[in-house]
Coordinates of C-alpha atoms and ligand atoms in Angstrom, one line a residue:
X1 CA -1.6 -93.4 -19.0
X2 CA 0.1 -89.8 -18.9
X3 CA -2.2 -86.9 -18.4
X4 CA -3.0 -85.0 -21.6
X5 CA -1.5 -81.7 -22.0
X6 CA -3.7 -78.6 -22.2
X7 CA -3.5 -78.2 -25.9
X8 CA -5.0 -81.6 -26.7
X9 CA -8.6 -82.0 -27.6
X10 CA -10.8 -82.9 -24.4
X11 CA -13.9 -84.9 -24.3
X12 CA -15.4 -84.1 -21.0
X13 CA -17.9 -87.1 -21.2
X14 CA -14.6 -89.0 -20.7
X15 CA -14.8 -89.9 -17.0
X16 CA -11.1 -90.7 -16.7
X17 CA -9.4 -88.8 -14.0
X18 CA -6.7 -87.5 -16.4
X19 CA -9.1 -84.9 -17.9
X20 CA -9.8 -83.3 -14.5
X21 CA -5.9 -83.5 -13.6
X22 CA -5.1 -81.8 -16.9
X23 CA -7.3 -78.8 -15.9
X24 CA -6.0 -78.7 -12.4
X25 CA -2.4 -78.8 -13.4
X26 CA -2.9 -76.0 -15.9
X27 CA -4.2 -73.7 -13.2
X28 CA -1.7 -74.8 -10.6
X29 CA 1.2 -74.1 -13.0
X30 CA -0.1 -70.5 -13.6
X31 CA -1.0 -69.6 -9.9
X32 CA 1.3 -68.2 -7.3
X33 CA 1.7 -70.4 -4.2
X34 CA -0.6 -68.4 -2.1
X35 CA -3.6 -69.0 -4.4
X36 CA -2.8 -72.5 -5.9
X37 CA -4.7 -74.4 -3.3
X38 CA -7.9 -72.7 -2.7
X39 CA -10.1 -73.7 0.3
X40 CA -13.4 -72.2 -0.8
X41 CA -15.0 -72.1 -4.5
X42 CA -17.9 -69.7 -5.2
X43 CA -20.1 -70.0 -8.2
X44 CA -21.7 -66.7 -9.1
X45 CA -25.1 -66.9 -10.4
X46 CA -26.9 -64.7 -12.7
X47 CA -26.1 -60.9 -12.2
X48 CA -24.0 -61.9 -9.1
X49 CA -20.6 -61.7 -10.8
X50 CA -19.7 -58.7 -8.7
X51 CA -19.2 -61.2 -5.8
X52 CA -15.6 -61.6 -7.0
X53 CA -14.9 -57.8 -6.8
X54 CA -13.9 -58.1 -3.3
X55 CA -11.0 -60.4 -3.7
X56 CA -7.3 -59.4 -3.4
X57 CA -4.3 -60.5 -5.6
X58 CA -6.7 -61.7 -8.3
X59 CA -5.6 -63.9 -11.0
X60 CA -8.0 -64.7 -13.7
X61 CA -8.5 -67.3 -16.5
X62 CA -11.0 -67.2 -19.3
X63 CA -12.9 -70.4 -19.5
X64 CA -12.0 -71.0 -23.1
X65 CA -8.3 -71.3 -22.2
X66 CA -8.8 -74.0 -19.4
X67 CA -8.6 -77.6 -20.7
X68 CA -12.1 -79.3 -20.5
X69 CA -14.0 -76.1 -19.8
X70 CA -16.9 -75.1 -21.9
X71 CA -18.2 -71.7 -22.6
X72 CA -20.6 -69.7 -20.8
X73 CA -23.2 -68.2 -23.1
X74 CA -25.9 -66.5 -20.9
X75 CA -26.1 -62.6 -20.2
X76 CA -24.7 -61.7 -16.8
X77 CA -22.3 -64.8 -16.7
X78 CA -18.8 -63.5 -17.7
X79 CA -17.1 -66.7 -18.3
X80 CA -13.8 -66.6 -16.2
X81 CA -12.2 -68.1 -13.1
X82 CA -10.9 -65.6 -10.6
X83 CA -8.5 -66.8 -7.9
X84 CA -7.8 -64.6 -5.0
X85 CA -7.7 -63.9 -1.3
X86 CA -10.9 -62.9 0.5
X87 CA -11.9 -61.6 3.9
X88 CA -10.0 -60.6 7.0
X89 CA -8.3 -64.0 7.0
X90 CA -7.3 -63.8 3.3
X91 CA -8.7 -67.2 2.5
X92 CA -7.5 -68.6 -0.9
X93 CA -10.7 -68.7 -2.9
X94 CA -11.8 -69.3 -6.5
X95 CA -14.8 -67.8 -8.1
X96 CA -16.6 -69.0 -11.2
X97 CA -17.8 -65.8 -12.6
X98 CA -20.5 -67.2 -14.8
X99 CA -21.7 -70.7 -14.6
X100 CA -22.8 -73.2 -17.1
X101 CA -26.4 -74.3 -17.4
X102 CA -28.0 -77.4 -18.8
X103 CA -30.3 -75.4 -20.9
X104 CA -27.4 -73.9 -22.9
X105 CA -27.0 -77.3 -24.5
X106 CA -24.1 -78.5 -22.3
X107 CA -24.2 -82.0 -20.8
X108 CA -24.7 -82.3 -17.0
X109 CA -20.9 -83.5 -17.1
X110 CA -19.7 -80.5 -18.7
X111 CA -21.6 -78.1 -16.3
X112 CA -20.3 -79.7 -13.4
X113 CA -16.8 -80.3 -14.6
X114 CA -15.2 -77.3 -12.8
X115 CA -16.4 -78.7 -9.5
X116 CA -14.1 -81.8 -9.7
X117 CA -11.3 -79.6 -10.8
X118 CA -11.8 -77.4 -7.6
X119 CA -11.8 -80.8 -5.6
X120 CA -8.5 -81.6 -7.2
X121 CA -7.0 -78.1 -6.2
X122 CA -8.0 -78.7 -2.6
X123 CA -11.5 -77.0 -2.2
X124 CA -13.3 -78.0 0.9
X125 CA -16.3 -75.8 0.7
X126 CA -18.5 -74.8 -2.2
X127 CA -20.7 -71.8 -2.0
X128 CA -23.4 -71.9 -4.9
X129 CA -25.2 -68.7 -5.6
X130 CA -28.0 -68.2 -8.1
X131 CA -31.2 -66.3 -8.9
X132 CA -34.4 -67.9 -8.1
X133 CA -38.2 -67.2 -8.6
X134 CA -40.4 -67.4 -5.5
X135 CA -43.1 -70.0 -5.6
X136 CA -43.8 -69.6 -1.9
X137 CA -45.5 -66.5 -0.9
X138 CA -43.3 -66.4 2.3
X139 CA -40.6 -65.0 0.0
X140 CA -40.3 -61.5 -1.4
X141 CA -38.0 -60.1 -4.2
X142 CA -34.6 -59.3 -2.8
X143 CA -34.6 -61.8 0.1
X144 CA -31.9 -64.6 0.0
X145 CA -32.9 -68.2 0.2
X146 CA -30.6 -70.4 2.3
X147 CA -31.1 -73.8 0.6
X148 CA -31.9 -76.7 3.1
X149 CA -32.8 -79.1 0.6
X150 CA -33.6 -79.6 -3.1
X151 CA -36.0 -81.3 -5.6
X152 CA -34.4 -82.1 -8.9
X153 CA -37.0 -82.6 -11.6
X154 CA -34.4 -83.4 -14.3
X155 CA -32.8 -85.7 -11.6
X156 CA -35.9 -87.7 -11.0
X157 CA -36.5 -88.0 -14.7
X158 CA -33.1 -89.6 -15.4
X159 CA -30.8 -86.5 -15.8
X160 CA -28.3 -86.7 -13.0
X161 CA -24.6 -85.6 -13.4
X162 CA -23.4 -88.9 -11.7
X163 CA -25.1 -91.0 -14.6
X164 CA -22.8 -93.3 -16.3
X165 CA -19.7 -95.1 -15.0
X166 CA -18.8 -93.9 -11.5
X167 CA -15.3 -92.2 -10.9
X168 CA -14.5 -94.0 -7.7
X169 CA -11.6 -91.7 -7.2
X170 CA -14.0 -88.9 -6.5
X171 CA -16.7 -90.7 -4.6
X172 CA -19.1 -93.8 -4.0
X173 CA -21.6 -95.1 -6.7
X174 CA -24.6 -94.2 -4.6
X175 CA -23.9 -91.0 -2.6
X176 CA -26.6 -89.8 -0.1
X177 CA -28.0 -86.4 -0.6
X178 CA -30.2 -86.3 2.4
X179 CA -27.3 -84.1 4.1
X180 CA -26.4 -82.1 0.9
X181 CA -26.6 -78.6 2.6
X182 CA -24.3 -78.3 5.5
X183 CA -26.1 -77.2 8.7
X184 CA -23.1 -75.7 10.3
X185 CA -22.7 -73.4 7.2
X186 CA -26.2 -72.6 7.3
X187 CA -26.0 -71.5 11.0
X188 CA -23.0 -69.2 9.9
X189 CA -25.0 -67.8 7.1
X190 CA -27.7 -66.4 9.5
X191 CA -24.9 -65.4 12.0
X192 CA -23.3 -63.4 9.2
X193 CA -26.6 -61.7 8.3
X194 CA -27.1 -60.8 11.8
X195 CA -23.5 -59.5 12.3
X196 CA -24.3 -57.3 9.2
X197 CA -27.4 -56.1 10.7
X198 CA -29.6 -57.3 7.8
X199 CA -33.2 -56.7 8.6
X200 CA -34.8 -59.7 10.3
X201 CA -36.2 -62.0 7.6
X202 CA -33.6 -61.2 4.8
X203 CA -32.4 -64.7 4.9
X204 CA -34.8 -67.6 5.0
X205 CA -34.2 -71.3 4.6
X206 CA -35.8 -72.7 1.4
X207 CA -36.3 -75.8 -0.7
X208 CA -34.7 -75.3 -4.1
X209 CA -36.5 -76.8 -7.0
X210 CA -34.4 -77.4 -10.0
X211 CA -35.8 -77.2 -13.5
X212 CA -34.2 -77.6 -16.9
X213 CA -35.3 -74.3 -18.3
X214 CA -34.8 -72.0 -20.3
X215 CA -38.7 -71.3 -20.7
X216 CA -39.9 -70.0 -17.2
X217 CA -42.7 -72.0 -15.6
X218 CA -46.3 -72.0 -16.6
X219 CA -48.7 -71.2 -13.9
X220 CA -49.8 -74.8 -13.8
X221 CA -46.3 -76.0 -13.5
X222 CA -45.5 -73.4 -10.9
X223 CA -48.6 -74.5 -8.7
X224 CA -47.3 -78.3 -9.1
X225 CA -43.6 -77.2 -8.0
X226 CA -45.3 -75.5 -5.0
X227 CA -47.5 -78.5 -4.2
X228 CA -44.7 -80.8 -4.1
X229 CA -42.7 -78.7 -1.6
X230 CA -40.6 -76.3 -3.7
X231 CA -40.3 -72.8 -2.0
X232 CA -38.0 -71.3 -4.7
X233 CA -37.3 -72.5 -8.4
X234 CA -34.2 -72.0 -10.5
X235 CA -32.4 -73.4 -13.5
X236 CA -28.8 -74.3 -12.0
X237 CA -27.0 -75.1 -8.7
X238 CA -28.3 -78.6 -8.1
X239 CA -26.1 -80.6 -10.6
X240 CA -23.1 -78.7 -9.0
X241 CA -24.2 -79.6 -5.5
X242 CA -24.6 -83.4 -6.4
X243 CA -21.2 -83.5 -7.9
X244 CA -19.6 -81.5 -4.9
X245 CA -21.3 -83.9 -2.4
X246 CA -20.2 -87.0 -4.2
X247 CA -16.5 -86.0 -3.8
X248 CA -16.9 -84.8 -0.2
X249 CA -17.1 -81.0 -0.7
X250 CA -19.3 -79.1 2.0
X251 CA -22.0 -77.1 0.3
X252 CA -23.7 -73.9 1.2
X253 CA -26.6 -72.8 -1.2
X254 CA -27.5 -69.0 -1.3
X255 CA -30.2 -67.8 -3.8
X256 CA -31.2 -64.4 -4.4
X257 CA -35.0 -64.2 -5.0
X258 CA -35.2 -62.1 -8.1
X259 CA -38.9 -62.4 -8.9
X260 CA -42.1 -63.8 -7.9
X261 CA -43.3 -66.7 -10.0
X262 CA -47.0 -66.5 -11.1
X263 CA -49.1 -69.2 -9.6
X264 CA -52.5 -67.9 -9.9
X265 CA -55.0 -69.5 -12.3
X266 CA -55.0 -66.7 -14.6
X267 CA -57.9 -65.1 -16.6
X268 CA -60.8 -67.4 -17.3
X269 CA -62.5 -66.9 -20.6
X270 CA -65.4 -69.3 -19.5
X271 CA -68.3 -67.0 -18.2
X272 CA -69.1 -69.4 -15.7
X273 CA -65.7 -69.0 -14.2
X274 CA -65.4 -65.3 -14.2
X275 CA -65.8 -65.0 -10.4
X276 CA -62.5 -67.0 -10.2
X277 CA -60.4 -64.4 -12.0
X278 CA -57.5 -63.6 -9.9
X279 CA -55.1 -60.6 -9.9
X280 CA -52.9 -60.3 -13.1
X281 CA -49.5 -61.4 -12.3
X282 CA -46.6 -60.0 -14.4
X283 CA -44.5 -61.9 -16.9
X284 CA -41.0 -62.6 -15.6
X285 CA -38.0 -62.0 -17.8
X286 CA -34.3 -62.3 -17.7
X287 CA -33.7 -58.6 -17.3
X288 CA -35.7 -58.5 -14.1
X289 CA -33.5 -61.4 -12.9
X290 CA -30.3 -59.3 -13.6
X291 CA -31.8 -56.1 -12.3
X292 CA -32.4 -57.6 -8.8
X293 CA -28.9 -59.0 -8.8
X294 CA -27.4 -55.7 -9.5
X295 CA -29.6 -53.9 -6.7
X296 CA -28.6 -56.8 -4.2
X297 CA -25.0 -57.3 -5.4
X298 CA -23.6 -55.2 -2.4
X299 CA -25.5 -57.1 0.3
X300 CA -24.7 -60.6 -1.4
X301 CA -20.9 -59.6 -1.5
X302 CA -20.9 -58.5 2.1
X303 CA -22.8 -61.7 3.2
X304 CA -20.4 -64.0 1.4
X305 CA -17.3 -62.4 2.7
X306 CA -18.6 -62.3 6.2
X307 CA -19.6 -66.1 6.0
X308 CA -16.1 -66.8 5.0
X309 CA -14.6 -64.9 7.8
X310 CA -16.9 -66.6 10.2
X311 CA -16.0 -70.2 9.1
X312 CA -13.8 -71.6 12.0
X313 CA -11.6 -73.8 10.0
X314 CA -10.7 -71.6 7.3
Ligands
LIG401 O1 -27.3 -69.2 -12.8 P1 -28.6 -68.7 -12.2 O2 -29.3 -69.7 -11.6 O3 -28.5 -67.5 -11.3 O4 -29.5 -68.2 -13.3 C1 -30.9 -68.1 -13.2 C2 -31.6 -69.2 -13.9 C3 -31.5 -68.7 -15.4 O5 -30.1 -69.0 -15.9 C4 -31.6 -67.4 -15.3 C5 -33.0 -67.0 -15.6 O6 -33.1 -65.5 -15.5 O7 -31.3 -66.9 -14.0
GUN402 N1 -37.1 -71.5 -13.3 C1 -36.9 -70.4 -12.9 N2 -35.7 -69.9 -12.7 C2 -35.5 -68.7 -12.5 N3 -34.4 -67.9 -12.1 C3 -34.9 -66.8 -11.8 N4 -36.1 -66.6 -11.7 C4 -36.5 -67.8 -12.2 C5 -37.9 -68.4 -12.3 O1 -39.0 -67.7 -12.1 N5 -38.0 -69.6 -12.6

């Protein structure tokens, strides 16, 4: 079957390889040779779009112009792919400036579609970034979590981006996930923080808990997520990671802690329980998430650039 051209209508639930090929061909045909085979892809989380500001020779594409891409609808997620050269070694890199979320109403296949297109373009390393709330009190706002593992609540309940017919051209039916977050890349992340003289403890390894959103957690849900082992909680990254690992892309997960999640019991109306009343915990909101992103944007930029400089094979 010939690959469809970019002006055809695409069904991104269609698992045929031709849909991914069409998107990759569309991009490749419009990129200069120094950029058309990026080695690294970076997905920018909420308020972290400025990560792409450091690249040179930038070429951008609006998501709506790329075959198979859906649109980004969340404030703080601009909705474009930016290709460019990053760091002292001028590594060809592609940034997703704005990601797709499950809660926007997109399917898991739609939100992870770009990852397979990156694979077709030659990407070997994916850096997923995002905003998270801290469940664990070992984390504070402004710290950067280095993901060691994840718990996918939607995945355990039957929502996995690999559901349905397997596309064996990308990877096996049953991919392991116990090695999802690359050890060497995590070591490099800590080396980069050290090189940049970030205060000790700015980076900390964390278990990322993926929830569907868009409502933030109740206190009881937050206590549950903490009990099952989650350090941080967010509404993204995990579907992208699963699809990346399925097709053999190495992954580094960096999350900016944008808020503390309320985990206390809250105020008790029952007079018999009054003694248990804890401190009032503030309500979280997306503006706070974006504000933390803005305040920490420069450090996140420097960290990502230095990590890429320190990766030996790039
Ligand atoms: O794309 P990320 O994971 O950074 O976005 C987080 C999760 C929600 O989209 C949003 C909540 O404020 O921030
Ligand atoms: N689920 C969830 N996602 C977030 N993203 C940023 N902060 C939060 C949070 O507190 N909870």
